[in-house]
Backbone as a ProteinNet text record, in pm:
[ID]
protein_1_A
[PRIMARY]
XXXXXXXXXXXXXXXXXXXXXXXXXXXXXXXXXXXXXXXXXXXXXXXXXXXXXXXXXXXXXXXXXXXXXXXXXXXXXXXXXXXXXXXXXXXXXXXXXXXXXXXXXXXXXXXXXXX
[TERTIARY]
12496.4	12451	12393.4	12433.5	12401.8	12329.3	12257.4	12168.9	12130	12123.8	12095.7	11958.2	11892.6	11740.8	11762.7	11726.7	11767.7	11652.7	11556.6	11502.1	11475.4	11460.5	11408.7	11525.2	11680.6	11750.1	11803.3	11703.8	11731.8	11814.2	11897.8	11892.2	11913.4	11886.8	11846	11951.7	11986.5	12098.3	12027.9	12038.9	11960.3	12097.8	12083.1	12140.6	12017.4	12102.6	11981.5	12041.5	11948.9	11987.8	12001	12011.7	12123.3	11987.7	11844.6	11746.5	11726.7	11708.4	11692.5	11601.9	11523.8	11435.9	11524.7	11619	11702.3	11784	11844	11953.9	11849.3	11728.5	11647.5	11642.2	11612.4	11586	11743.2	11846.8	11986.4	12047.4	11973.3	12014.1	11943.8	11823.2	11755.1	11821.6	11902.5	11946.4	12062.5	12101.6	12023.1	11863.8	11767.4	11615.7	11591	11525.8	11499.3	11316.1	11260.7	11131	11024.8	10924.4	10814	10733.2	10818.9	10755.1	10631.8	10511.3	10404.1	10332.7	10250.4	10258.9	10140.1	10143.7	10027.2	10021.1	9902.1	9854.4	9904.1	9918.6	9986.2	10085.7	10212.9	10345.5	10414.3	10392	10513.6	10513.5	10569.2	10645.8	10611.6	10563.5	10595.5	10662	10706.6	10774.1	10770.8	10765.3	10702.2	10842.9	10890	11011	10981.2	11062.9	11015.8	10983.8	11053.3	11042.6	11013.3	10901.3	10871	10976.4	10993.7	11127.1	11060.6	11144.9	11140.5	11121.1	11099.2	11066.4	11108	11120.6	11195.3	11372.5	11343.5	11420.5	11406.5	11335.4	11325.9	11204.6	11284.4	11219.4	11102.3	10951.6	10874.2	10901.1	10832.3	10918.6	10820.3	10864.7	10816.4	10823.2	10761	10813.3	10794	10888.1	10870.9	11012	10976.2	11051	11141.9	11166.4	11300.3	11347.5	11218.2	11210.5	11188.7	11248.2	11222.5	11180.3	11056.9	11025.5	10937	10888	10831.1	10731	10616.5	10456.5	10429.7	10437.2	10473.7	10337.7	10186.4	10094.8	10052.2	10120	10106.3	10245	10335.2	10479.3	10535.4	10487	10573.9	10659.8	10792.4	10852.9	10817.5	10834	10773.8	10863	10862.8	10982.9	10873.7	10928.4	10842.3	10899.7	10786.3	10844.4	10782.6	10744.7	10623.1	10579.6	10569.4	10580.4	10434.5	10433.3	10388.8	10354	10418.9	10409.6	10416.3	10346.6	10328.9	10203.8	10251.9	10150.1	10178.3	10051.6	10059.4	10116.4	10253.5	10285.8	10357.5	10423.2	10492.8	10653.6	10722	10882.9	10946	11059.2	11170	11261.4	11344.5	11462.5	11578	11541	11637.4	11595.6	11712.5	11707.1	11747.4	11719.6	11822.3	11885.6	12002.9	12121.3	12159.8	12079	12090.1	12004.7	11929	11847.4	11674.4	11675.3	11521.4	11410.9	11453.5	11370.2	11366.1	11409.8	11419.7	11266.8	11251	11137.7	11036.1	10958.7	10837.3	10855.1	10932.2	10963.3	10988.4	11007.4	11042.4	10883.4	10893.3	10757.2	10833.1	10737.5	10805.4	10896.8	11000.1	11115.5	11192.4	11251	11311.5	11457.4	11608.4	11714.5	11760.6	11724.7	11785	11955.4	12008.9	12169.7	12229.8	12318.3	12390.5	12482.3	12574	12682.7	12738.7	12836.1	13019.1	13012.8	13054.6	13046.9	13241.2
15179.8	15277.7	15396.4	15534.3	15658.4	15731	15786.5	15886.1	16015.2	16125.1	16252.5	16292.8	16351.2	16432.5	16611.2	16661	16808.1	16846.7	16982.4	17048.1	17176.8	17283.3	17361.2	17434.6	17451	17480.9	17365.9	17221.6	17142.4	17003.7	16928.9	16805.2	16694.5	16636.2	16498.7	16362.9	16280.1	16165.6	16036.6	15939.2	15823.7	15715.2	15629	15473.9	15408.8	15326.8	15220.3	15098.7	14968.9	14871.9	14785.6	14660.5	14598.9	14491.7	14558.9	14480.2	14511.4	14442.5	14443.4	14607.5	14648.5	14704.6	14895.8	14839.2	14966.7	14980.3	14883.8	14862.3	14971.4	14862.6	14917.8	15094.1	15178.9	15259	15347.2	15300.4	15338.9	15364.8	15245.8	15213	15316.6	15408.8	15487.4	15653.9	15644.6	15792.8	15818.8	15986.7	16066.6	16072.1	16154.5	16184.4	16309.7	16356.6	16526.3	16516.7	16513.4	16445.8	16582.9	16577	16585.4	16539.3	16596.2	16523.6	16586.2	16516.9	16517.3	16519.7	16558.7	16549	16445.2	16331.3	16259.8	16236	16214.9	16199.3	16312.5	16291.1	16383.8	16366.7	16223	16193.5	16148.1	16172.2	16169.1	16227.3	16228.7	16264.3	16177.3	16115.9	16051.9	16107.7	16021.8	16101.3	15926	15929.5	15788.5	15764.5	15695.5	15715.2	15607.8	15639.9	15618.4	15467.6	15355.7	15215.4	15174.4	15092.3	15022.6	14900.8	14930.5	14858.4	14698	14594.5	14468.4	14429.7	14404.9	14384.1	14242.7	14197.9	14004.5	14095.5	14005.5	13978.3	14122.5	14154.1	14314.7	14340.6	14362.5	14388.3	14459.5	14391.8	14521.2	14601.2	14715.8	14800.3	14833.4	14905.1	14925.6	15087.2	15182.2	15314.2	15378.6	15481.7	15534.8	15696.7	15808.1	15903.3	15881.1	15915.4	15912	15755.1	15727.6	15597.4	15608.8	15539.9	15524.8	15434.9	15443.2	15311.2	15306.9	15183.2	15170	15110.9	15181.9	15146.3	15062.8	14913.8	14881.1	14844.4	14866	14899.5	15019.8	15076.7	15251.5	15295.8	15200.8	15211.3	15332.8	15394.9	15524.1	15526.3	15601.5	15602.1	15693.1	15642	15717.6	15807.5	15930.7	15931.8	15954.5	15935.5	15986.9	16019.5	16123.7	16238.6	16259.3	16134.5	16083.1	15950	15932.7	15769.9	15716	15595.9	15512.3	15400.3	15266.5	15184.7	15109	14975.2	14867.3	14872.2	14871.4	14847.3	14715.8	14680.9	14596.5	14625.5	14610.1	14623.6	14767.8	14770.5	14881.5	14845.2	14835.6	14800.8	14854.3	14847	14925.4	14936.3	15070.7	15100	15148.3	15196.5	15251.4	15366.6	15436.7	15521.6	15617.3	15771.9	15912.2	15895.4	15950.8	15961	16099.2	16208.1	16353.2	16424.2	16539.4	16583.9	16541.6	16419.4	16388.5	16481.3	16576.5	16705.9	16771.2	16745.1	16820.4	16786.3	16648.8	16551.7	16642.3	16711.8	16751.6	16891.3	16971.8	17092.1	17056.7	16945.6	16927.2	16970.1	17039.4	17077.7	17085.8	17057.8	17079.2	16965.9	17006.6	16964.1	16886.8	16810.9	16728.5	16706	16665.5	16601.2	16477.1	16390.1	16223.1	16223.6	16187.3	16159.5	16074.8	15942	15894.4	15948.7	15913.2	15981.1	15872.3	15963.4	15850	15847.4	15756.8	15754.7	15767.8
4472	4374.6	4449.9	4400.8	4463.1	4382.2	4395.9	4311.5	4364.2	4311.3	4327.1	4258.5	4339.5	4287.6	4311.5	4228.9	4281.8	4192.6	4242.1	4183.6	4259.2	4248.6	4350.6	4447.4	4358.1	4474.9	4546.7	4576.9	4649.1	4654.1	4687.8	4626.9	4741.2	4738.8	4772.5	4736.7	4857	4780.5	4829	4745.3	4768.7	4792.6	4841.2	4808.6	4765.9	4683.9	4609.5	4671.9	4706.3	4715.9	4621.2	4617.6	4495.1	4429.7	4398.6	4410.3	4248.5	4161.2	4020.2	3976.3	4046.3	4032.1	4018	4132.8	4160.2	4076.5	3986.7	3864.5	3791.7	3727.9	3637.2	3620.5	3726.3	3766.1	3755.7	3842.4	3796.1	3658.7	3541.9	3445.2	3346.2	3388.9	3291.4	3304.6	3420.1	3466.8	3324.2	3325.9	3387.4	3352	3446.3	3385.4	3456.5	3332.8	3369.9	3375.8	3496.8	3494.1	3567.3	3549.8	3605	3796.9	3869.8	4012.2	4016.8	4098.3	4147.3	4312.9	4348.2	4448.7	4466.7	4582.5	4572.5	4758.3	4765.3	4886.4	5003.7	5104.9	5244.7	5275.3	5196.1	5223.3	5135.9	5009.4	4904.6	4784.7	4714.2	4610.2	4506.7	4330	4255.1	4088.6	4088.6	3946.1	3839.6	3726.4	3610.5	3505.6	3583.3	3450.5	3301.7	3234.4	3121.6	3069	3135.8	3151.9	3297.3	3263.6	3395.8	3437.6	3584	3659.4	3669.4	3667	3712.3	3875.9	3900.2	4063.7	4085.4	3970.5	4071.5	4177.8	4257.9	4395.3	4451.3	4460.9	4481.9	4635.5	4765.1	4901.6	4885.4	4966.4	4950.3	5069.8	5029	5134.8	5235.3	5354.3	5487.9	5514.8	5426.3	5365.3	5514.6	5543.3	5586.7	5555	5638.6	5594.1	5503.7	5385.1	5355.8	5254.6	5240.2	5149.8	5008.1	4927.4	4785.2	4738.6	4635.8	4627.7	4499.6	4462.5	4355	4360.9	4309.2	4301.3	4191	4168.9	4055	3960.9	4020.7	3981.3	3890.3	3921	3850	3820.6	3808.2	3744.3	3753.8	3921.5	3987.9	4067.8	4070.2	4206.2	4305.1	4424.4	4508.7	4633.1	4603.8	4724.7	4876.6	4990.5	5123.3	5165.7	5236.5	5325.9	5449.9	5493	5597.7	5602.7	5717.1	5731.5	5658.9	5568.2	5491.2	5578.6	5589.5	5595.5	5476.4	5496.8	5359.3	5292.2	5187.2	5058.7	4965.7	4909.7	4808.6	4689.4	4646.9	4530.3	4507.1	4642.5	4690.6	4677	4629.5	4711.6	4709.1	4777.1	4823.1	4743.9	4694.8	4586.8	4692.4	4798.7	4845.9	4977.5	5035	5118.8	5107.8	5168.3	5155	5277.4	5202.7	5295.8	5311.8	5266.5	5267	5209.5	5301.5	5256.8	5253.2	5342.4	5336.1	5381.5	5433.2	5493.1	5347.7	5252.3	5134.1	5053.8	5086.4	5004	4964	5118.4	5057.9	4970.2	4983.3	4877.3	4790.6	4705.8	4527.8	4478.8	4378.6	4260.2	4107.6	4018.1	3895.1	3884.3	3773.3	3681.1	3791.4	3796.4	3889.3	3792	3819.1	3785.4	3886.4	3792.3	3860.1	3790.9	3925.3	3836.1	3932.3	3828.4	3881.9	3990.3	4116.9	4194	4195.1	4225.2	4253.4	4358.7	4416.4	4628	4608.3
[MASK]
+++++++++++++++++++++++++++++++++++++++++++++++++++++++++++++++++++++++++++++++++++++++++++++++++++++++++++++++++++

């Protein structure tokens, strides 16, 4: 599963891995959302259903990671190395454009891609 983020001129391509959480998340696109900026290395944006997390990797975030805060039912993109968190896991990776991460503001477009 491939996904596109674009806002700002910019866009961004993810792979998702095949972890229930990433379906979930696949399965709500398209979403025309609201990104945020939080802390000194990422990105979150709240989509409209909170994702399932059974069989779902926690993740080891670093640049260029996607992931889901499943405490505060945000995704998180990074644009700077993370590490692990409690209740953090992994949706996936960019495969283009991760230098893009920290310039998203505003209106964001999530969309399915065809590989």
């Amino acid at each position: 599963m491939r996904i596109s983020v674009s806002g700002n001129g910019k866009k961004i391509l993810f792979d998702l891995n095949d972890s229930s959480a990433a379906l979930d998340l696949y399965n709500q696109l398209p979403l025309t959302i609201n990104v945020k900026n939080f802390s000194t290395n990422e990105k979150v944006f709240y989509p409209p259903e909170s994702l399932n997390v059974k069989n779902t990797p926690m993740a080891n975030a670093k640049k260029g990671t996607l992931a889901y805060y499943a405490p505060w039912a945000d995704v998180v993109m990074f644009y700077d190395h993370f590490g692990k968190g409690s209740g953090l896991y992994e949706l996936g990776e960019a495969v283009s454009g991760k230098e893009l991460i920290e310039s998203l503001s505003g209106i964001i477009e999530i969309e399915k891609v065809e590989k």
